[in-house]
Coordinates of C-alpha atoms in Angstrom, one line a residue:
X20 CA -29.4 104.9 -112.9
X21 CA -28.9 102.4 -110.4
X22 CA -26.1 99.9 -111.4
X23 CA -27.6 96.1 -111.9
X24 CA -25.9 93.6 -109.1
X25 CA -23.9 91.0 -111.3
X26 CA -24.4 88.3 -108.3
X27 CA -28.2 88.6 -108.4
X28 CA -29.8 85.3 -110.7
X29 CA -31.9 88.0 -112.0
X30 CA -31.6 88.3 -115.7
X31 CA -34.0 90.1 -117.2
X32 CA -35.0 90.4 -121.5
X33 CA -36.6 93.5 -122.5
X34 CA -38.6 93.7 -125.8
X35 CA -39.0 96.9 -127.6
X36 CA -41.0 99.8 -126.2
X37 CA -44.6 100.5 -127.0
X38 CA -46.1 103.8 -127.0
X39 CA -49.8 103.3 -125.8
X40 CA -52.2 106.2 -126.2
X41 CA -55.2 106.5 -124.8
X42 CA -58.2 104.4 -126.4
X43 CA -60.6 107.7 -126.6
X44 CA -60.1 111.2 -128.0
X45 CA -58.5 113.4 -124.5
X46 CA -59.0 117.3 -124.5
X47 CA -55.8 118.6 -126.4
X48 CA -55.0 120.9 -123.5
X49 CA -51.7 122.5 -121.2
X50 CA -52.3 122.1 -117.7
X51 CA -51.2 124.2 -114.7
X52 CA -50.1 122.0 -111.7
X53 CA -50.3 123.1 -107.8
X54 CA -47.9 124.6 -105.6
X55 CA -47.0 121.6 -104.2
X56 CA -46.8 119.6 -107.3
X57 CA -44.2 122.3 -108.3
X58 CA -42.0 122.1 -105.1
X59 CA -38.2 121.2 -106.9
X60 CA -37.8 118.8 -104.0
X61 CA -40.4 116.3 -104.9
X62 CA -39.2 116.3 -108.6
X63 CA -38.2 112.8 -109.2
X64 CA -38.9 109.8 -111.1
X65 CA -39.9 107.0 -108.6
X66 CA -39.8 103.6 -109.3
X67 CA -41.9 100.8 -108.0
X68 CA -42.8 97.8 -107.9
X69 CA -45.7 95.2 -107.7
X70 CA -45.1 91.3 -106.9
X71 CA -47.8 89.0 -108.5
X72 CA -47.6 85.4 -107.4
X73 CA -47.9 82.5 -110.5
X74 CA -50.8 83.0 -112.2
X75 CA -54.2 83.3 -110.3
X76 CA -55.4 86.4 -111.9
X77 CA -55.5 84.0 -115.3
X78 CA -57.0 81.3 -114.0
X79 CA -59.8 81.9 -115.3
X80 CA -58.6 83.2 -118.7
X81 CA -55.4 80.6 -119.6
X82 CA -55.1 81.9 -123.1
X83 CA -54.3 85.5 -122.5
X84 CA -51.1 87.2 -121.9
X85 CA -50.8 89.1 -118.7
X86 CA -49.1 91.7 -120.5
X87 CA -51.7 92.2 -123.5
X88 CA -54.3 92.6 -120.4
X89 CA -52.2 95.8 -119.2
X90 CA -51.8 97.5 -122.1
X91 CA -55.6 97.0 -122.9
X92 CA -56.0 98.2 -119.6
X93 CA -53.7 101.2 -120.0
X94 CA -54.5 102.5 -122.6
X95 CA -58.3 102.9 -121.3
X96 CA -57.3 104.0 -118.3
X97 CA -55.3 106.7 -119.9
X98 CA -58.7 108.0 -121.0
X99 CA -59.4 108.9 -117.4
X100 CA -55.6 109.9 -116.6
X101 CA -54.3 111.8 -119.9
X102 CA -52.0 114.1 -118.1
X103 CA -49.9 111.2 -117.3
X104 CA -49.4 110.6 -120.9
X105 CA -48.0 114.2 -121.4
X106 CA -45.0 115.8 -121.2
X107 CA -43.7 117.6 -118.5
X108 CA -41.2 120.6 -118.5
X109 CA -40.6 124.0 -116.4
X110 CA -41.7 126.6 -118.0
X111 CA -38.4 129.2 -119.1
X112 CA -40.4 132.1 -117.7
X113 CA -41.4 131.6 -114.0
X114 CA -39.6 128.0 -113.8
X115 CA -43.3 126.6 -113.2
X116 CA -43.7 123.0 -114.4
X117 CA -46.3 122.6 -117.0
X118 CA -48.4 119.1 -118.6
X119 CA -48.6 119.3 -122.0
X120 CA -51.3 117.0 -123.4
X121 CA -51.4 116.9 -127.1
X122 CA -53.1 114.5 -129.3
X123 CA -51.2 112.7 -132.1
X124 CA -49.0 109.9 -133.4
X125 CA -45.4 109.7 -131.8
X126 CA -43.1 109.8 -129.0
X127 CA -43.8 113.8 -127.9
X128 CA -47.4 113.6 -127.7
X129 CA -49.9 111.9 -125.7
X130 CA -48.4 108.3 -124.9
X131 CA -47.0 106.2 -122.3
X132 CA -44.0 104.1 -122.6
X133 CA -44.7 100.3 -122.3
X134 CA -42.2 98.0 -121.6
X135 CA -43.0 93.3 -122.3
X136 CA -40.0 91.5 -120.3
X137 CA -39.4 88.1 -119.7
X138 CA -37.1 86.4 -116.6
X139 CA -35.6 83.2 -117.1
X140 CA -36.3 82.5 -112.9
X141 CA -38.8 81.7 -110.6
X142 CA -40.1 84.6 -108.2
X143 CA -39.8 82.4 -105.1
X144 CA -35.9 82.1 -106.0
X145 CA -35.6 85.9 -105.4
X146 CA -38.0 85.5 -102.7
X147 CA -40.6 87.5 -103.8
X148 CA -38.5 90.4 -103.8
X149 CA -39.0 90.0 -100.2
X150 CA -34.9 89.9 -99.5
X151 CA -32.9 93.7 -99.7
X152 CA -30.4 91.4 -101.3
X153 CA -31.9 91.4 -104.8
X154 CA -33.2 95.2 -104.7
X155 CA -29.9 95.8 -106.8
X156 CA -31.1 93.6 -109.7
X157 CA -34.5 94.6 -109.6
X158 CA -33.7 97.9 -111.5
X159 CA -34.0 95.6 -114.3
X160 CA -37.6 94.8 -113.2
X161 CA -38.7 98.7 -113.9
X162 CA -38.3 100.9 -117.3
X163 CA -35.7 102.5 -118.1
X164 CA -35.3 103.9 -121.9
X165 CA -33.7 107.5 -123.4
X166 CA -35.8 109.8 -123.9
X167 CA -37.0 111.0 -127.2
X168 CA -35.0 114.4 -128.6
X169 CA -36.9 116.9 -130.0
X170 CA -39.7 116.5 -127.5
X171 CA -40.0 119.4 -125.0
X172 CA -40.4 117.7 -121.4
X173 CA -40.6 113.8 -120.4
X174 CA -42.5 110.8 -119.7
X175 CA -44.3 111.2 -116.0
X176 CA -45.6 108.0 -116.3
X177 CA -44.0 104.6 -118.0
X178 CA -44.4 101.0 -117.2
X179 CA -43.4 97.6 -117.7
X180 CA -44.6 93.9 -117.5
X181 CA -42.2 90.8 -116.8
X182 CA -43.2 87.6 -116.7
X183 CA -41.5 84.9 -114.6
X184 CA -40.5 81.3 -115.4
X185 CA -43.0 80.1 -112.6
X186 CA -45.9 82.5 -114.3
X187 CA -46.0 85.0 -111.9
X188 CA -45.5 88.8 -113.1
X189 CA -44.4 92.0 -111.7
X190 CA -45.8 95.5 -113.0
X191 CA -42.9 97.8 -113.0
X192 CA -44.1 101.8 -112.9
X193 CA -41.9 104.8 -113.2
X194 CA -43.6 107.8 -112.2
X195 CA -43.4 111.5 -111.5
X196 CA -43.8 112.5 -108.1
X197 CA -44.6 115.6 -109.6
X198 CA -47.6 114.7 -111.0
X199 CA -49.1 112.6 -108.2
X200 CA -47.8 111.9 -104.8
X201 CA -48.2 108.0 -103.5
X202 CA -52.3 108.6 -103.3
X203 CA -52.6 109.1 -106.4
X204 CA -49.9 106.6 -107.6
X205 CA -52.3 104.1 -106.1
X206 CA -55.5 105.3 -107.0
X207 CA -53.8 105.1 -111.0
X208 CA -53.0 101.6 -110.0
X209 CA -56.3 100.5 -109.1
X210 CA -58.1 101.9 -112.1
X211 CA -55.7 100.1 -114.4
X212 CA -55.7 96.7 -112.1
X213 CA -60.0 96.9 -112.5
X214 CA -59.9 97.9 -115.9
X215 CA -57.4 94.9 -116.6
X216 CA -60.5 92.8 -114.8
X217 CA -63.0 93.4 -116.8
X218 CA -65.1 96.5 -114.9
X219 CA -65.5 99.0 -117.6
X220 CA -65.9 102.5 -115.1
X221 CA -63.1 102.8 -112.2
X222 CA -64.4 102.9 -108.6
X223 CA -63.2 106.0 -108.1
X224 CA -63.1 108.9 -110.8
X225 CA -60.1 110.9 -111.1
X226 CA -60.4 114.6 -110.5
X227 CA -57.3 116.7 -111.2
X228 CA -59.0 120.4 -109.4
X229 CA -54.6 121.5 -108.9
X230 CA -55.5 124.7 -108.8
X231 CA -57.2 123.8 -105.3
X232 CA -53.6 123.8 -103.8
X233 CA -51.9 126.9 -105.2
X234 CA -50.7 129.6 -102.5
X235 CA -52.7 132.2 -104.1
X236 CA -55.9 131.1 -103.8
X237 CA -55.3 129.3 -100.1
X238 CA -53.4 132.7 -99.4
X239 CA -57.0 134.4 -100.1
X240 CA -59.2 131.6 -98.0
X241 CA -57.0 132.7 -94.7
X242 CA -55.8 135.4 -95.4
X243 CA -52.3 136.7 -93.4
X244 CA -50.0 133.9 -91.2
X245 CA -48.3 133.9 -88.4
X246 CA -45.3 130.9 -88.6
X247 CA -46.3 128.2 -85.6
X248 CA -44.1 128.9 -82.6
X249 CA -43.4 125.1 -82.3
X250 CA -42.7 124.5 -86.4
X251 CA -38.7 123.5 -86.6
X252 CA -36.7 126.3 -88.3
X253 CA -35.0 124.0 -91.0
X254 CA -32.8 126.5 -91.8
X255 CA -31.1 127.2 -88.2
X256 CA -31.4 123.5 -87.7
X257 CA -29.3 122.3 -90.7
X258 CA -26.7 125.1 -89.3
X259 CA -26.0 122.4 -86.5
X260 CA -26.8 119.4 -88.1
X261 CA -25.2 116.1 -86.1
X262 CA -22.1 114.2 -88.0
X263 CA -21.1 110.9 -88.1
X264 CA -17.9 109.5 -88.1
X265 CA -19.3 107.3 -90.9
X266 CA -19.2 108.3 -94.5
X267 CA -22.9 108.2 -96.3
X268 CA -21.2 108.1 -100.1
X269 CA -18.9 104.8 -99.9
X270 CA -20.2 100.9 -98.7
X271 CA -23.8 101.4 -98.2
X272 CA -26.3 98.6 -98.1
X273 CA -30.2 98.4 -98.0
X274 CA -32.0 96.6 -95.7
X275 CA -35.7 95.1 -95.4
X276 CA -36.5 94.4 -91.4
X277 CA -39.8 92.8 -90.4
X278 CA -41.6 94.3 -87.6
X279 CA -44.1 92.0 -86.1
X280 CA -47.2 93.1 -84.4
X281 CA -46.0 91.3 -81.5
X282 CA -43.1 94.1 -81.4
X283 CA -44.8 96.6 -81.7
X284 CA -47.6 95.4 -78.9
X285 CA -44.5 95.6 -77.2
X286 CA -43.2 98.8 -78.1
X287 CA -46.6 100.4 -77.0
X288 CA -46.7 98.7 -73.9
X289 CA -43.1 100.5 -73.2
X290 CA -45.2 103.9 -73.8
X291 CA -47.7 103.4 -71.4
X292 CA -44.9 101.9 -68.9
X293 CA -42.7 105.4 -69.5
X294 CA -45.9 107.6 -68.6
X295 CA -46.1 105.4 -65.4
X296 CA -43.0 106.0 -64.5
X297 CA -43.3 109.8 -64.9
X298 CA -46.7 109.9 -63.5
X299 CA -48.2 111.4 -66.7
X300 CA -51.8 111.9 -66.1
X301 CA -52.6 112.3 -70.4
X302 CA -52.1 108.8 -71.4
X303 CA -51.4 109.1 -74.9
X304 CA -53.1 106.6 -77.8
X305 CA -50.4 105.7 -79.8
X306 CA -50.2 104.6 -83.3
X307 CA -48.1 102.3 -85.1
X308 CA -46.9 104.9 -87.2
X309 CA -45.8 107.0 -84.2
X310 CA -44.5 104.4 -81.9
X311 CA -42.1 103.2 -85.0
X312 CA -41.1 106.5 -86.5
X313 CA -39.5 107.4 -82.6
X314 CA -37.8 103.9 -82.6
X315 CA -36.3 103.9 -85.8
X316 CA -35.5 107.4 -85.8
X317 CA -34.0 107.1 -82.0
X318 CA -31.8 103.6 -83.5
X319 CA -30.3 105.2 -86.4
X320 CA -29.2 107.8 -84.4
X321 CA -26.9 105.7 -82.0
X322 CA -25.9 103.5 -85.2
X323 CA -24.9 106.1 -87.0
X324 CA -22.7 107.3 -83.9
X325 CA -24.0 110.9 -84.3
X326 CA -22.2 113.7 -82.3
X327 CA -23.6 114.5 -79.3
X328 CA -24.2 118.2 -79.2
X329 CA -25.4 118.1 -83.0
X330 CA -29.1 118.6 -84.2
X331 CA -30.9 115.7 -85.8
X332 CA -34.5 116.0 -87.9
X333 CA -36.8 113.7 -88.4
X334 CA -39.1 114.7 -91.3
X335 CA -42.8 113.1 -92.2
X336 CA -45.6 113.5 -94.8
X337 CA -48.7 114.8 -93.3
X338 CA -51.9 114.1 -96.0
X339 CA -54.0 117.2 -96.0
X340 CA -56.7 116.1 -98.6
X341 CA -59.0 115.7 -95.7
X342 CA -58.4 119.1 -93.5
X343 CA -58.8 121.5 -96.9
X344 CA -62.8 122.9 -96.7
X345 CA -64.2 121.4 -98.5
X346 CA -62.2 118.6 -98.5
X347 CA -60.2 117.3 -101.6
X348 CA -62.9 114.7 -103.9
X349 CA -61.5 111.4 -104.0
X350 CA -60.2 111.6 -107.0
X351 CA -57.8 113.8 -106.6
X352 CA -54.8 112.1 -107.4
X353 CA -52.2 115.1 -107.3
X354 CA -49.4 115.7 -104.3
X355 CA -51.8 116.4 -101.2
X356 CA -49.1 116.4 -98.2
X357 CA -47.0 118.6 -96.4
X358 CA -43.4 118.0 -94.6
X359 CA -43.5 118.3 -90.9
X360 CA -40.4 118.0 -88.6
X361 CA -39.3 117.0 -85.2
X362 CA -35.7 118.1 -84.0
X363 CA -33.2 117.0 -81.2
X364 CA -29.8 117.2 -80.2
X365 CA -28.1 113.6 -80.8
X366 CA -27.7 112.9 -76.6
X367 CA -31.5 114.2 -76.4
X368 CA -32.5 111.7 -78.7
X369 CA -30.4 109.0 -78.0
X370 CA -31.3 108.8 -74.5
X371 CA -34.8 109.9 -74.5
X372 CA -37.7 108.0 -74.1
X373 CA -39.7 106.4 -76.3
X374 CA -42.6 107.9 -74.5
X375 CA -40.9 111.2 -74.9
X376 CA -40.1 110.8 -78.5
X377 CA -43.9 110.1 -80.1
X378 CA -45.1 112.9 -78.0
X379 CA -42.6 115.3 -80.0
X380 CA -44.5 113.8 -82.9
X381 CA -47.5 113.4 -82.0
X382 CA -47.1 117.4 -80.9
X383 CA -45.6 118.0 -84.8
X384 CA -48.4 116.4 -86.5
X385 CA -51.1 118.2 -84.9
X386 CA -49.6 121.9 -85.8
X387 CA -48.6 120.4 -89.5
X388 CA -52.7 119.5 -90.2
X389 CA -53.2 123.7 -89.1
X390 CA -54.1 125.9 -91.8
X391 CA -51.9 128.2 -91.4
X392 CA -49.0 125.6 -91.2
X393 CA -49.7 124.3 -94.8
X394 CA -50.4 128.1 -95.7
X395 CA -46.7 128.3 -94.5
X396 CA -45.6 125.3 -95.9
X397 CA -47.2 126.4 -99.7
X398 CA -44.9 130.1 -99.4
X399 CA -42.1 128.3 -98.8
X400 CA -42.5 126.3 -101.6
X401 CA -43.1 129.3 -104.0
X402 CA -40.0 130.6 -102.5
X403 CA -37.8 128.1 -103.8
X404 CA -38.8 127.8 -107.6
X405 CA -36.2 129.5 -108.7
X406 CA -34.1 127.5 -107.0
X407 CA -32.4 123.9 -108.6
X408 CA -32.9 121.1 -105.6
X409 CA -30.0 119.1 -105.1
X410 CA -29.6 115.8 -102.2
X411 CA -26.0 115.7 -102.3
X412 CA -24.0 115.9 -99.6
X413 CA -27.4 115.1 -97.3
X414 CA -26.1 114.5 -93.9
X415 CA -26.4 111.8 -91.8
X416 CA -28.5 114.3 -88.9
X417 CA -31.4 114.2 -91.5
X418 CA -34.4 111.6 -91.9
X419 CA -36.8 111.8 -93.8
X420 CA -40.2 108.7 -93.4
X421 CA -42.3 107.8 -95.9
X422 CA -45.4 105.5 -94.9
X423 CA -46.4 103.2 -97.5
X424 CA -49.0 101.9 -95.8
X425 CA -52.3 103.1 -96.1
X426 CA -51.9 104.9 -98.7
X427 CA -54.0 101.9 -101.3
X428 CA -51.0 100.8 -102.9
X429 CA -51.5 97.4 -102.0
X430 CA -55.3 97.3 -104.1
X431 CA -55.7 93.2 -104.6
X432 CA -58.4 93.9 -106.9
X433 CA -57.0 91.1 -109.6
X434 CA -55.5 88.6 -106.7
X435 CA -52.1 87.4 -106.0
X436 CA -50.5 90.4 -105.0
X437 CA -47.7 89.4 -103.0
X438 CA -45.4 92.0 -102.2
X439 CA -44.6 96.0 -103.0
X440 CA -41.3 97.1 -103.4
X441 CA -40.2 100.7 -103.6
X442 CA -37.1 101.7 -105.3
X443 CA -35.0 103.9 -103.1
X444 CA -31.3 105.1 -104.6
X445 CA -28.7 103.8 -102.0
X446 CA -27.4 107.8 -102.8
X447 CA -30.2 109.1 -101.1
X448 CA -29.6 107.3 -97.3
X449 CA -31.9 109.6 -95.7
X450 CA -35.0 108.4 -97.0
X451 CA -37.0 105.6 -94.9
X452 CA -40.2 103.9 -95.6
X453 CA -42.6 101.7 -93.7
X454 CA -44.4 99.2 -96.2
X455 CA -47.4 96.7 -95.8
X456 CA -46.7 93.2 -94.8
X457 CA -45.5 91.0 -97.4
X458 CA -47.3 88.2 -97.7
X459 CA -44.1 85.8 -98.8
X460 CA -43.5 85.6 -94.7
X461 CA -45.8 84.0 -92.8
X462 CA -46.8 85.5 -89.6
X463 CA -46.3 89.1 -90.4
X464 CA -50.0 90.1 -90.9
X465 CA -50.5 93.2 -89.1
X466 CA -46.8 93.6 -89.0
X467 CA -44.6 96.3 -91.0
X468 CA -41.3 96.3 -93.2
X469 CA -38.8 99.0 -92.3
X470 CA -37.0 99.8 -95.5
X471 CA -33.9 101.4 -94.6
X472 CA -30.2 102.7 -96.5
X473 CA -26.9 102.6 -94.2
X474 CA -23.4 102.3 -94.0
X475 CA -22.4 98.8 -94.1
X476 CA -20.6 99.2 -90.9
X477 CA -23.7 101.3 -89.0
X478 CA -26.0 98.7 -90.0
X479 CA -25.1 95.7 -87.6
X480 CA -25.9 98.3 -84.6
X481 CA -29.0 99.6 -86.3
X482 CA -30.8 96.3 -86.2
X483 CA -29.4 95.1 -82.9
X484 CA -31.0 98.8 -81.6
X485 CA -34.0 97.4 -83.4
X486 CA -34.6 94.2 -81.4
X487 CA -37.6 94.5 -79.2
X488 CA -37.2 91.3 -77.5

């Protein structure tokens, strides 16, 4: 667990936990998860968290307690999303994770841990959550309990509410990414927000259909593969991996940086001015997500001072719900993505073009949405079950982007959402994220927040290679 920061004014009272079931009878069932789901990799327990400004959801409804409306609203929205009140465990036999969903009173069957809190400050104080320099104390703003003994598996799903001197909230969630990747984080989250406002049905119905990603029955849709000449071979690559003279265990700091849509107008327009230069007769169309992935990725590589003649990968999570025939239902709220890669030597990617840079992705997305790619994708996966995953020692060559975007996360459904804060360990540097605009800063609509973990000493450079001006 992340260690609270002693100069943050963030002091945080926890009441005890409450073990909300759901408000209907569930089936009384074990479920199977994909191959994806089951990928060692992705098992984690993320943290995140929700910024509600003082009070306009209630202002209709003074007398109720923000709180009592999400545990109402929890607990029916469990009826719809059961499996997250299981518990989850690998199996002895073929190290498979399993959901077991049993019906009854205590903490090893179907319940979710719910957390009431109370701060003594004023969200505007820690500026909404807006500023990286109160991410340490925020830990407090997420639960964090023991688990029970005696219960085979753990919680994927717990939550907590803290209410703020001024009256404004934050929902704190603590979720498997086993269980469902950031779609279906956020399609959870909307279900419980319109459930919490009085709709009595979700929008969308949840559909949980894992056994549409499993190898075996993909394997039998297409049949044999053939591994995509252009797909990076991880293994070879992490053989050279790049170095930097910087240490990523000791003195590293988080930062938030606002990207304006003015800089990234800009950043295109150095795209279309590279093609000109090189006489490129494809002019590409290039998307936000593109145009910042090379520029961050290219910056961090000549903060971080790599070595020259070393590789560096860039990794990024390509959605498949939509390219799988037929396509996923809408509800499907399980891991629907694959990992795609881009590789360079350090000197190719520190003095490439930007131009040059989103065509390499551009290039990787396009084999990554391939059948045969995820096909490729799902074997490896079933090749490393028996294997225990393990971040340490990740070097400073690797990258790996998370776009938190458009993924629905930011559902406004009960009004005064103000910001969304992931909860990335400062021990696992390699992980970046894009987020949605916060709307404590004026003048970043249509802009982005780069999230991003460095060495104290790299992280000067990084933003000055950041400036677009």
């Amino acid at each position: 667990m992340e260690n609270e920061d002693n100069s943050s004014p963030l002091v945080v009272e926890k009441s005890e936990v409450v073990l909300v079931k759901p408000s209907k009878p569930t089936p009384d069932v074990s479920l199977s998860l994909s191959t994806i789901d089951n990928n060692p990799y992705i098992e984690a327990i993320l943290k995140t968290i929700w910024v509600f400004a003082p009070k306009p959801y209630l202002k209709d409804q003074p007398s109720h307690d923000p709180a009592s409306l999400l545990q109402y609203a929890l607990s029916n929205a469990l009826v719809h999303y059961y499996p997250l009140a299981g518990k989850l465990h690998r199996k002895s036999d073929d190290n498979r994770l399993q959901l077991n969903c049993k019906a009854g009173d205590g903490a090893c069957f179907l319940v979710v841990p719910f957390i009431r809190a109370t701060a003594r400050c004023t969200l505007s104080s820690l500026s909404y959550m807006d500023n990286a320099d109160h991410l340490a104390g925020a830990y407090q703003l997420v639960p964090c309990y023991e688990p029970v003994k005696g219960c085979e598996g753990y919680d994927p799903l717990a939550l907590q509410v803290t209410k703020f001197a001024c009256g404004g909230i934050t929902i704190g969630m603590s979720h498997s990414h086993s269980v469902c990747d950031g779609v279906g984080v956020a399609q959870f989250f909307r279900t419980m927000i319109e459930l919490a406002s009085g709709k009595t049905q979700p929008t969308v119905i949840s559909v949980w259909q894992r056994e549409r990603l499993t190898f075996n029955n993909i394997n039998a849709e297409l049949g044999d593969f053939n591994q995509n000449p252009e797909v990076v071979d991880l293994p070879k690559a992490f053989t050279s991996i790049a170095t930097s003279p910087y240490t990523l265990t000791e003195d590293m700091v988080r930062e938030i940086l606002d990207i304006t849509s003015e800089d990234i107008t800009k950043l295109k327009k150095l795209v279309g001015e590279d093609e000109q230069m090189t006489n490129d007769k494809e002019k590409m169309v290039v998307t936000t997500l593109e145009i910042l992935a090379a520029h961050v990725w290219r910056a961090r590589c000549r903060a971080l001072k790599l070595n020259p003649e070393g590789t560096t990968v860039l990794g990024l999570a390509i959605g498949i719900r939509s390219i799988m025939e037929p396509a996923l239902p809408e509800g499907y709220y399980g891991n629907a993505f694959v990992n795609a890669y881009v590789s360079l030597t350090a000197s190719e990617l520190s003095e490439s073009s930007l131009s040059h840079i989103v065509r390499l992705i551009k290039n990787m997305k396009t084999a990554a949405i391939r059948k045969q790619y995820v096909l490729g994708e799902l074997s490896k996966i079933e090749g490393t079950l028996k294997m225990k995953a393990s971040f340490e020692g990740i070097n400073a060559g690797s990258m790996m982007l998370s776009d938190w975007r458009q993924i629905g996360l930011h559902y406004n459904g009960w009004g005064g959402l103000v910001n969304i804060i992931p909860l990335f360990s400062v021990k696992l540097p390699h992980l970046c994220a894009f987020l949605p605009a916060s709307k404590a800063v004026p003048g970043m609509q249509g802009g982005v927040r780069v999230l991003v973990t460095l060495p104290k000493a790299a992280m000067a450079k990084f933003k000055e290679e950041m400036n677009v001006s």
